[in-house]
CSV table of N, CA and C in Angstrom, one decimal:
chain,number,residue,atom,x,y,z
A,1,MET,N,-80.6,91.8,53.8
A,1,MET,CA,-79.8,92.7,54.6
A,1,MET,C,-78.6,92.0,55.2
A,2,LEU,N,-77.5,92.6,55.2
A,2,LEU,CA,-76.3,92.0,55.8
A,2,LEU,C,-76.0,92.7,57.1
A,3,GLU,N,-75.8,91.8,58.1
A,3,GLU,CA,-75.4,92.3,59.4
A,3,GLU,C,-73.9,91.8,59.5
A,4,LEU,N,-73.0,92.8,59.4
A,4,LEU,CA,-71.6,92.6,59.4
A,4,LEU,C,-70.9,93.1,60.7
A,5,ASP,N,-70.2,92.2,61.4
A,5,ASP,CA,-69.5,92.5,62.6
A,5,ASP,C,-68.0,92.6,62.1
A,6,LEU,N,-67.4,93.8,62.0
A,6,LEU,CA,-66.0,93.9,61.6
A,6,LEU,C,-65.2,94.1,62.8
A,7,GLN,N,-64.3,93.2,63.1
A,7,GLN,CA,-63.4,93.3,64.3
A,7,GLN,C,-62.0,93.6,63.8
A,8,ARG,N,-61.5,94.7,64.3
A,8,ARG,CA,-60.1,95.1,64.0
A,8,ARG,C,-59.2,94.8,65.2
A,9,ALA,N,-58.6,93.6,65.1
A,9,ALA,CA,-57.7,93.1,66.2
A,9,ALA,C,-56.3,93.4,65.9
A,10,THR,N,-56.0,94.4,65.1
A,10,THR,CA,-54.6,94.8,64.7
A,10,THR,C,-54.6,96.3,64.5
A,11,ASP,N,-53.4,96.9,64.7
A,11,ASP,CA,-53.3,98.3,64.4
A,11,ASP,C,-52.9,98.5,63.0
A,12,ALA,N,-52.7,97.5,62.2
A,12,ALA,CA,-52.3,97.7,60.8
A,12,ALA,C,-53.4,98.3,60.0
A,13,ALA,N,-53.0,99.1,59.0
A,13,ALA,CA,-54.0,99.8,58.2
A,13,ALA,C,-54.8,98.8,57.4
A,14,ALA,N,-56.1,99.0,57.2
A,14,ALA,CA,-56.9,98.1,56.4
A,14,ALA,C,-58.0,99.0,55.8
A,15,PRO,N,-58.7,98.5,54.8
A,15,PRO,CA,-59.8,99.3,54.2
A,15,PRO,C,-60.9,99.8,55.2
A,16,LEU,N,-61.6,100.8,54.8
A,16,LEU,CA,-62.7,101.3,55.6
A,16,LEU,C,-63.9,100.3,55.7
A,17,ASP,N,-64.7,100.4,56.7
A,17,ASP,CA,-65.8,99.5,57.0
A,17,ASP,C,-66.7,99.4,55.7
A,18,ASP,N,-67.0,100.6,55.1
A,18,ASP,CA,-67.9,100.6,53.9
A,18,ASP,C,-67.4,99.7,52.8
A,19,ALA,N,-66.1,99.7,52.6
A,19,ALA,CA,-65.5,98.8,51.6
A,19,ALA,C,-65.8,97.3,51.9
A,20,PHE,N,-65.6,96.9,53.1
A,20,PHE,CA,-65.8,95.5,53.5
A,20,PHE,C,-67.3,95.2,53.3
A,21,ARG,N,-68.2,96.1,53.7
A,21,ARG,CA,-69.6,95.9,53.5
A,21,ARG,C,-70.0,95.8,52.0
A,22,ARG,N,-69.4,96.6,51.1
A,22,ARG,CA,-69.7,96.6,49.7
A,22,ARG,C,-69.2,95.3,49.1
A,23,TRP,N,-68.0,94.8,49.5
A,23,TRP,CA,-67.5,93.6,48.9
A,23,TRP,C,-68.3,92.4,49.4
A,24,CYS,N,-68.7,92.4,50.6
A,24,CYS,CA,-69.5,91.3,51.2
A,24,CYS,C,-70.9,91.2,50.5
A,25,GLU,N,-71.5,92.4,50.4
A,25,GLU,CA,-72.9,92.4,49.8
A,25,GLU,C,-72.8,92.0,48.3
A,26,LEU,N,-71.8,92.3,47.6
A,26,LEU,CA,-71.6,91.9,46.2
A,26,LEU,C,-71.5,90.4,46.2
A,27,ALA,N,-70.7,89.8,47.0
A,27,ALA,CA,-70.5,88.4,47.0
A,27,ALA,C,-71.7,87.6,47.5
A,28,LEU,N,-72.5,88.2,48.3
A,28,LEU,CA,-73.7,87.5,48.9
A,28,LEU,C,-75.0,87.9,48.2
A,29,ARG,N,-74.9,88.6,47.2
A,29,ARG,CA,-76.2,89.1,46.6
A,29,ARG,C,-77.0,88.0,46.0
A,30,GLN,N,-76.4,86.8,45.7
A,30,GLN,CA,-77.2,85.7,45.2
A,30,GLN,C,-78.0,85.1,46.3
A,31,ARG,N,-77.7,85.4,47.5
A,31,ARG,CA,-78.4,84.8,48.7
A,31,ARG,C,-79.6,85.8,49.0
A,32,SER,N,-80.8,85.3,48.9
A,32,SER,CA,-82.0,86.1,49.1
A,32,SER,C,-82.3,86.4,50.6
A,33,ALA,N,-81.8,85.5,51.4
A,33,ALA,CA,-82.1,85.6,52.9
A,33,ALA,C,-81.2,86.7,53.5
A,34,ASP,N,-81.6,87.2,54.6
A,34,ASP,CA,-80.7,88.0,55.4
A,34,ASP,C,-79.4,87.2,55.8
A,35,SER,N,-78.3,87.9,56.0
A,35,SER,CA,-77.1,87.3,56.3
A,35,SER,C,-76.4,88.0,57.5
A,36,GLU,N,-75.8,87.2,58.4
A,36,GLU,CA,-75.0,87.7,59.5
A,36,GLU,C,-73.6,87.0,59.4
A,37,MET,N,-72.6,87.9,59.5
A,37,MET,CA,-71.2,87.3,59.5
A,37,MET,C,-70.3,88.2,60.2
A,38,THR,N,-69.1,87.7,60.5
A,38,THR,CA,-68.0,88.4,61.1
A,38,THR,C,-66.8,88.4,60.3
A,39,ILE,N,-66.1,89.5,60.2
A,39,ILE,CA,-64.8,89.5,59.6
A,39,ILE,C,-63.8,90.0,60.7
A,40,ARG,N,-62.8,89.3,61.0
A,40,ARG,CA,-61.8,89.6,62.0
A,40,ARG,C,-60.5,89.9,61.3
A,41,LEU,N,-60.0,91.1,61.5
A,41,LEU,CA,-58.7,91.5,60.9
A,41,LEU,C,-57.6,91.3,62.0
A,42,VAL,N,-56.6,90.5,61.6
A,42,VAL,CA,-55.6,90.1,62.6
A,42,VAL,C,-54.2,90.4,62.2
A,43,ASP,N,-53.3,90.3,63.1
A,43,ASP,CA,-51.8,90.4,62.8
A,43,ASP,C,-51.3,89.0,62.5
A,44,GLU,N,-50.0,88.9,62.2
A,44,GLU,CA,-49.4,87.6,61.9
A,44,GLU,C,-49.5,86.6,63.0
A,45,ALA,N,-49.3,87.1,64.3
A,45,ALA,CA,-49.2,86.1,65.4
A,45,ALA,C,-50.6,85.4,65.6
A,46,GLU,N,-51.7,86.2,65.5
A,46,GLU,CA,-53.0,85.6,65.7
A,46,GLU,C,-53.3,84.7,64.4
A,47,GLY,N,-53.0,85.2,63.2
A,47,GLY,CA,-53.2,84.5,62.0
A,47,GLY,C,-52.5,83.1,62.0
A,48,ARG,N,-51.3,83.1,62.5
A,48,ARG,CA,-50.5,81.9,62.6
A,48,ARG,C,-51.1,80.9,63.6
A,49,GLU,N,-51.5,81.5,64.8
A,49,GLU,CA,-52.1,80.7,65.8
A,49,GLU,C,-53.4,80.0,65.3
A,50,LEU,N,-54.3,80.8,64.7
A,50,LEU,CA,-55.5,80.2,64.2
A,50,LEU,C,-55.3,79.2,63.1
A,51,ASN,N,-54.4,79.5,62.2
A,51,ASN,CA,-54.1,78.5,61.1
A,51,ASN,C,-53.5,77.2,61.7
A,52,HIS,N,-52.7,77.4,62.7
A,52,HIS,CA,-52.1,76.2,63.3
A,52,HIS,C,-53.2,75.4,64.1
A,53,THR,N,-54.0,76.1,64.8
A,53,THR,CA,-55.1,75.4,65.6
A,53,THR,C,-56.1,74.7,64.7
A,54,TYR,N,-56.5,75.3,63.6
A,54,TYR,CA,-57.6,74.8,62.8
A,54,TYR,C,-57.2,74.0,61.6
A,55,ARG,N,-56.0,74.3,61.1
A,55,ARG,CA,-55.5,73.6,59.9
A,55,ARG,C,-54.2,72.9,60.0
A,56,HIS,N,-53.6,73.0,61.2
A,56,HIS,CA,-52.3,72.4,61.5
A,56,HIS,C,-51.2,72.8,60.6
A,57,LYS,N,-51.3,74.1,60.2
A,57,LYS,CA,-50.2,74.7,59.3
A,57,LYS,C,-49.6,75.8,60.2
A,58,ASP,N,-48.3,75.8,60.3
A,58,ASP,CA,-47.6,76.7,61.2
A,58,ASP,C,-47.1,78.0,60.5
A,59,TYR,N,-48.1,78.7,59.9
A,59,TYR,CA,-47.8,80.0,59.3
A,59,TYR,C,-49.1,80.8,59.2
A,60,ALA,N,-49.0,82.1,59.1
A,60,ALA,CA,-50.2,82.9,58.9
A,60,ALA,C,-50.6,82.8,57.4
A,61,THR,N,-51.9,82.7,57.1
A,61,THR,CA,-52.4,82.6,55.7
A,61,THR,C,-53.2,83.9,55.5
A,62,ASN,N,-53.6,84.1,54.3
A,62,ASN,CA,-54.3,85.3,53.9
A,62,ASN,C,-55.7,85.4,54.5
A,63,VAL,N,-56.5,84.4,54.2
A,63,VAL,CA,-57.9,84.3,54.7
A,63,VAL,C,-58.3,82.9,55.2
A,64,LEU,N,-58.9,82.9,56.3
A,64,LEU,CA,-59.5,81.6,56.8
A,64,LEU,C,-61.0,81.8,56.9
A,65,SER,N,-61.8,80.8,56.4
A,65,SER,CA,-63.2,80.9,56.4
A,65,SER,C,-63.7,79.8,57.4
A,66,PHE,N,-64.7,80.3,58.2
A,66,PHE,CA,-65.3,79.4,59.2
A,66,PHE,C,-66.9,79.4,58.9
A,67,PRO,N,-67.4,78.6,58.0
A,67,PRO,CA,-68.8,78.6,57.8
A,67,PRO,C,-69.6,78.1,59.0
A,68,ALA,N,-70.7,78.8,59.3
A,68,ALA,CA,-71.5,78.4,60.4
A,68,ALA,C,-72.1,77.0,60.1
A,69,ASP,N,-71.9,76.1,61.0
A,69,ASP,CA,-72.4,74.7,60.8
A,69,ASP,C,-73.4,74.4,61.8
A,70,VAL,N,-74.5,75.2,61.9
A,70,VAL,CA,-75.5,75.0,62.9
A,70,VAL,C,-76.8,74.9,62.1
A,71,PRO,N,-77.6,73.8,62.4
A,71,PRO,CA,-78.9,73.7,61.7
A,71,PRO,C,-79.8,75.0,61.9
A,72,ASP,N,-80.4,75.4,60.8
A,72,ASP,CA,-81.3,76.6,60.8
A,72,ASP,C,-82.3,76.6,62.0
A,73,GLU,N,-82.9,75.4,62.2
A,73,GLU,CA,-83.9,75.3,63.3
A,73,GLU,C,-83.4,75.6,64.7
A,74,LEU,N,-82.0,75.5,64.8
A,74,LEU,CA,-81.4,75.8,66.2
A,74,LEU,C,-81.1,77.2,66.3
A,75,LEU,N,-81.1,78.0,65.3
A,75,LEU,CA,-80.7,79.4,65.3
A,75,LEU,C,-81.9,80.3,64.9
A,76,ASP,N,-82.0,81.4,65.5
A,76,ASP,CA,-83.0,82.3,65.1
A,76,ASP,C,-82.4,83.5,64.3
A,77,ILE,N,-81.1,83.3,63.9
A,77,ILE,CA,-80.4,84.3,63.1
A,77,ILE,C,-79.8,83.7,61.9
A,78,PRO,N,-79.7,84.5,60.8
A,78,PRO,CA,-79.2,83.9,59.5
A,78,PRO,C,-77.7,83.9,59.5
A,79,LEU,N,-77.0,83.2,60.4
A,79,LEU,CA,-75.6,83.2,60.6
A,79,LEU,C,-74.9,82.4,59.4
A,80,LEU,N,-74.0,83.2,58.7
A,80,LEU,CA,-73.2,82.5,57.6
A,80,LEU,C,-71.9,82.0,58.2
A,81,GLY,N,-71.2,82.7,59.0
A,81,GLY,CA,-70.0,82.3,59.6
A,81,GLY,C,-69.0,83.5,59.7
A,82,ASP,N,-67.7,83.1,59.8
A,82,ASP,CA,-66.7,84.1,60.1
A,82,ASP,C,-65.6,84.0,59.1
A,83,LEU,N,-65.0,85.2,58.8
A,83,LEU,CA,-63.7,85.2,58.0
A,83,LEU,C,-62.7,85.8,58.9
A,84,VAL,N,-61.5,85.3,58.9
A,84,VAL,CA,-60.3,85.9,59.6
A,84,VAL,C,-59.3,86.2,58.5
A,85,ILE,N,-58.9,87.5,58.4
A,85,ILE,CA,-58.0,88.0,57.4
A,85,ILE,C,-56.8,88.5,58.1
A,86,CYS,N,-55.6,88.0,57.6
A,86,CYS,CA,-54.4,88.5,58.2
A,86,CYS,C,-53.8,89.7,57.4
A,87,VAL,N,-53.9,90.9,58.0
A,87,VAL,CA,-53.6,92.1,57.3
A,87,VAL,C,-52.1,92.1,56.7
A,88,PRO,N,-51.1,91.7,57.5
A,88,PRO,CA,-49.8,91.8,56.9
A,88,PRO,C,-49.6,90.8,55.7
A,89,VAL,N,-50.3,89.7,55.8
A,89,VAL,CA,-50.2,88.7,54.7
A,89,VAL,C,-50.8,89.3,53.4
A,90,VAL,N,-52.0,89.9,53.6
A,90,VAL,CA,-52.6,90.6,52.4
A,90,VAL,C,-51.7,91.6,51.8
A,91,GLU,N,-51.1,92.4,52.6
A,91,GLU,CA,-50.2,93.5,52.1
A,91,GLU,C,-49.0,92.9,51.4
A,92,ARG,N,-48.4,91.9,52.0
A,92,ARG,CA,-47.3,91.3,51.4
A,92,ARG,C,-47.6,90.6,50.0
A,93,GLU,N,-48.7,89.9,50.0
A,93,GLU,CA,-49.1,89.2,48.8
A,93,GLU,C,-49.4,90.2,47.6
A,94,ALA,N,-50.1,91.2,48.0
A,94,ALA,CA,-50.4,92.2,46.9
A,94,ALA,C,-49.1,92.8,46.3
A,95,ALA,N,-48.1,93.1,47.2
A,95,ALA,CA,-46.9,93.6,46.7
A,95,ALA,C,-46.1,92.5,45.8
A,96,GLU,N,-46.1,91.3,46.4
A,96,GLU,CA,-45.3,90.2,45.7
A,96,GLU,C,-46.0,89.9,44.3
A,97,GLN,N,-47.3,90.0,44.2
A,97,GLN,CA,-48.0,89.6,43.0
A,97,GLN,C,-48.3,90.8,42.1
A,98,GLY,N,-47.8,92.0,42.5
A,98,GLY,CA,-48.0,93.2,41.7
A,98,GLY,C,-49.4,93.6,41.5
A,99,LYS,N,-50.2,93.4,42.5
A,99,LYS,CA,-51.6,93.7,42.5
A,99,LYS,C,-51.9,95.0,43.3
A,100,SER,N,-52.9,95.7,43.0
A,100,SER,CA,-53.3,96.8,43.8
A,100,SER,C,-53.8,96.3,45.2
A,101,LEU,N,-53.5,97.0,46.2
A,101,LEU,CA,-53.9,96.5,47.5
A,101,LEU,C,-55.4,96.4,47.6
A,102,GLU,N,-56.1,97.4,47.1
A,102,GLU,CA,-57.6,97.4,47.1
A,102,GLU,C,-58.2,96.2,46.3
A,103,ALA,N,-57.6,95.9,45.2
A,103,ALA,CA,-58.1,94.7,44.4
A,103,ALA,C,-57.8,93.4,45.1
A,104,HIS,N,-56.7,93.3,45.8
A,104,HIS,CA,-56.4,92.1,46.5
A,104,HIS,C,-57.3,91.9,47.7
A,105,TRP,N,-57.6,93.0,48.4
A,105,TRP,CA,-58.5,93.0,49.6
A,105,TRP,C,-59.9,92.6,49.1
A,106,ALA,N,-60.4,93.2,48.0
A,106,ALA,CA,-61.7,92.9,47.5
A,106,ALA,C,-61.8,91.4,47.1
A,107,HIS,N,-60.7,90.9,46.5
A,107,HIS,CA,-60.7,89.5,46.0
A,107,HIS,C,-60.7,88.6,47.2
A,108,LEU,N,-60.0,88.8,48.3
A,108,LEU,CA,-59.9,87.9,49.4
A,108,LEU,C,-61.3,87.9,50.2
A,109,VAL,N,-61.9,89.1,50.3
A,109,VAL,CA,-63.2,89.2,51.0
A,109,VAL,C,-64.2,88.4,50.2
A,110,ILE,N,-64.3,88.7,48.9
A,110,ILE,CA,-65.2,88.0,48.0
A,110,ILE,C,-65.0,86.5,48.1
A,111,HIS,N,-63.7,86.1,48.0
A,111,HIS,CA,-63.4,84.7,48.0
A,111,HIS,C,-63.8,84.0,49.3
A,112,GLY,N,-63.6,84.7,50.4
A,112,GLY,CA,-64.0,84.2,51.7
A,112,GLY,C,-65.5,84.1,51.8
A,113,CYS,N,-66.2,85.1,51.4
A,113,CYS,CA,-67.7,85.0,51.4
A,113,CYS,C,-68.2,83.9,50.6
A,114,LEU,N,-67.6,83.6,49.4
A,114,LEU,CA,-68.1,82.5,48.6
A,114,LEU,C,-67.9,81.2,49.3
A,115,HIS,N,-66.8,81.1,50.1
A,115,HIS,CA,-66.6,79.9,50.9
A,115,HIS,C,-67.7,79.7,51.9
A,116,LEU,N,-68.1,80.8,52.5
A,116,LEU,CA,-69.2,80.8,53.5
A,116,LEU,C,-70.5,80.4,52.8
A,117,LEU,N,-70.7,80.6,51.6
A,117,LEU,CA,-71.9,80.2,50.8
A,117,LEU,C,-71.8,78.8,50.3
A,118,GLY,N,-70.6,78.1,50.6
A,118,GLY,CA,-70.5,76.7,50.2
A,118,GLY,C,-69.7,76.5,48.9
A,119,TYR,N,-69.2,77.5,48.3
A,119,TYR,CA,-68.3,77.3,47.2
A,119,TYR,C,-67.0,76.8,47.6
A,120,ASP,N,-66.3,76.0,46.8
A,120,ASP,CA,-65.0,75.4,47.1
A,120,ASP,C,-64.2,75.3,45.9
A,121,HIS,N,-63.0,74.8,46.1
A,121,HIS,CA,-62.1,74.7,45.0
A,121,HIS,C,-61.2,73.4,45.2
A,122,ILE,N,-61.8,72.4,45.7
A,122,ILE,CA,-61.0,71.2,46.0
A,122,ILE,C,-60.7,70.5,44.7
A,123,ASP,N,-61.7,70.4,43.8
A,123,ASP,CA,-61.5,69.8,42.5
A,123,ASP,C,-61.6,70.9,41.4
A,124,ASP,N,-61.1,70.6,40.2
A,124,ASP,CA,-60.9,71.5,39.1
A,124,ASP,C,-62.3,72.1,38.7
A,125,ASP,N,-63.3,71.3,38.6
A,125,ASP,CA,-64.7,71.9,38.2
A,125,ASP,C,-65.2,72.9,39.2
A,126,GLU,N,-65.0,72.6,40.5
A,126,GLU,CA,-65.5,73.5,41.6
A,126,GLU,C,-64.6,74.8,41.5
A,127,ALA,N,-63.3,74.6,41.3
A,127,ALA,CA,-62.4,75.8,41.2
A,127,ALA,C,-62.8,76.7,40.1
A,128,GLU,N,-63.1,76.1,38.9
A,128,GLU,CA,-63.4,76.9,37.7
A,128,GLU,C,-64.7,77.7,38.0
A,129,GLU,N,-65.7,77.1,38.6
A,129,GLU,CA,-66.9,77.7,38.9
A,129,GLU,C,-66.7,78.9,39.9
A,130,MET,N,-65.9,78.7,40.9
A,130,MET,CA,-65.7,79.7,41.9
A,130,MET,C,-64.9,80.8,41.3
A,131,GLU,N,-63.8,80.5,40.5
A,131,GLU,CA,-63.0,81.5,39.9
A,131,GLU,C,-63.8,82.4,38.9
A,132,ALA,N,-64.7,81.8,38.2
A,132,ALA,CA,-65.5,82.5,37.2
A,132,ALA,C,-66.3,83.5,37.9
A,133,LEU,N,-66.9,83.1,39.0
A,133,LEU,CA,-67.8,84.0,39.8
A,133,LEU,C,-66.9,85.2,40.4
A,134,GLU,N,-65.7,84.8,40.9
A,134,GLU,CA,-64.8,85.8,41.4
A,134,GLU,C,-64.4,86.9,40.4
A,135,ARG,N,-64.1,86.4,39.2
A,135,ARG,CA,-63.7,87.3,38.1
A,135,ARG,C,-64.9,88.2,37.7
A,136,THR,N,-66.1,87.7,37.7
A,136,THR,CA,-67.3,88.5,37.3
A,136,THR,C,-67.5,89.6,38.4
A,137,LEU,N,-67.5,89.2,39.6
A,137,LEU,CA,-67.7,90.2,40.7
A,137,LEU,C,-66.6,91.2,40.8
A,138,LEU,N,-65.4,90.8,40.6
A,138,LEU,CA,-64.3,91.8,40.7
A,138,LEU,C,-64.3,92.7,39.5
A,139,ALA,N,-64.7,92.2,38.3
A,139,ALA,CA,-64.9,93.1,37.1
A,139,ALA,C,-65.9,94.1,37.4
A,140,GLU,N,-67.0,93.8,38.1
A,140,GLU,CA,-68.0,94.8,38.4
A,140,GLU,C,-67.5,95.9,39.2
A,141,LEU,N,-66.5,95.6,40.0
A,141,LEU,CA,-65.8,96.6,40.8
A,141,LEU,C,-64.7,97.4,40.1
A,142,GLY,N,-64.5,96.9,38.9
A,142,GLY,CA,-63.4,97.6,38.0
A,142,GLY,C,-62.0,97.0,38.3
A,143,HIS,N,-62.0,95.8,38.9
A,143,HIS,CA,-60.7,95.2,39.2
A,143,HIS,C,-60.3,94.2,38.1
A,144,PRO,N,-59.0,94.0,37.8
A,144,PRO,CA,-58.7,93.0,36.8
A,144,PRO,C,-58.8,91.6,37.3
A,145,ASP,N,-58.7,90.7,36.4
A,145,ASP,CA,-58.8,89.2,36.7
A,145,ASP,C,-57.7,88.9,37.6
A,146,PRO,N,-58.0,88.4,38.8
A,146,PRO,CA,-56.9,88.1,39.8
A,146,PRO,C,-56.1,86.9,39.4
A,147,TYR,N,-56.6,86.1,38.4
A,147,TYR,CA,-55.9,84.9,38.0
A,147,TYR,C,-55.2,85.0,36.7
A,148,ALA,N,-55.2,86.2,36.1
A,148,ALA,CA,-54.7,86.4,34.8
A,148,ALA,C,-53.2,86.1,34.7
A,149,ASP,N,-52.5,86.4,35.7
A,149,ASP,CA,-51.0,86.1,35.7
A,149,ASP,C,-50.6,84.8,36.1
A,150,ASP,N,-51.6,83.9,36.4
A,150,ASP,CA,-51.4,82.6,36.8
A,150,ASP,C,-50.6,81.8,35.7
A,151,GLU,N,-49.5,81.3,36.0
A,151,GLU,CA,-48.7,80.6,35.0
A,151,GLU,C,-49.0,79.1,34.9
A,152,SER,N,-49.8,78.6,35.9
A,152,SER,CA,-50.1,77.2,35.8
A,152,SER,C,-51.3,76.9,35.0
A,153,ASP,N,-51.5,75.7,34.6
A,153,ASP,CA,-52.7,75.3,33.9
A,153,ASP,C,-53.8,74.8,34.8
A,154,THR,N,-53.5,74.8,36.1
A,154,THR,CA,-54.5,74.3,37.0
A,154,THR,C,-55.1,75.5,37.7
A,155,PRO,N,-56.4,75.5,38.0
A,155,PRO,CA,-57.1,76.6,38.6
A,155,PRO,C,-56.7,76.8,40.0
A,156,HIS,N,-56.9,78.0,40.5
A,156,HIS,CA,-56.8,78.3,41.9
A,156,HIS,C,-55.5,78.0,42.6
A,157,THR,N,-54.4,78.6,42.1
A,157,THR,CA,-53.1,78.2,42.7
A,157,THR,C,-52.7,79.1,43.9
A,158,ASP,N,-53.0,80.4,43.8
A,158,ASP,CA,-52.4,81.3,44.8
A,158,ASP,C,-53.3,81.9,45.8
A,159,ILE,N,-54.6,82.0,45.6
A,159,ILE,CA,-55.4,82.8,46.4
A,159,ILE,C,-55.7,82.2,47.8
A,160,CYS,N,-55.9,80.9,47.8
A,160,CYS,CA,-56.4,80.3,49.1
A,160,CYS,C,-55.6,79.1,49.4
A,161,LYS,N,-55.1,79.1,50.6
A,161,LYS,CA,-54.2,78.0,51.0
A,161,LYS,C,-55.0,77.1,52.0
A,162,GLU,N,-56.3,77.2,52.1
A,162,GLU,CA,-57.1,76.5,53.0
A,162,GLU,C,-57.0,75.0,52.8
A,163,HIS,N,-56.7,74.5,51.6
A,163,HIS,CA,-56.8,73.1,51.3
A,163,HIS,C,-55.5,72.5,51.0
A,164,GLU,N,-54.4,73.2,51.3
A,164,GLU,CA,-53.1,72.6,51.1
A,164,GLU,C,-52.8,71.6,52.2
């Protein structure tokens, strides 16, 4: 079971709660244990502040993931961590990349959830594994391959700026 705390800290339009739950449950279905996580939807000012504080980058990025780093024996809850998603950045990227807003939202939520599960894309092998899983999950939702228009030969170029 998923316990999802969805915090809307912006007046900007965003998908309905049920959509976030569906995307998270899809991304987390490989996890047999219960899961607890938070998604905080923010404006550019808060997104920029958090990105600056935690990554020393002075701009708002699409999604920040904060995996819970607490030993299981210290918690009596199945805490995965938090995602912070900057709504204006998501909207701008979808338009710039010619993607449907729903598909881009689904991709970023799934991508962030996979980070909370320990997936990463620091090296090419990890990126290929993570991208393959993202493609599979998004296809199940009826969304196209988010990397299909990638013109580079290296994986994972546009979706996540967490490791720049």
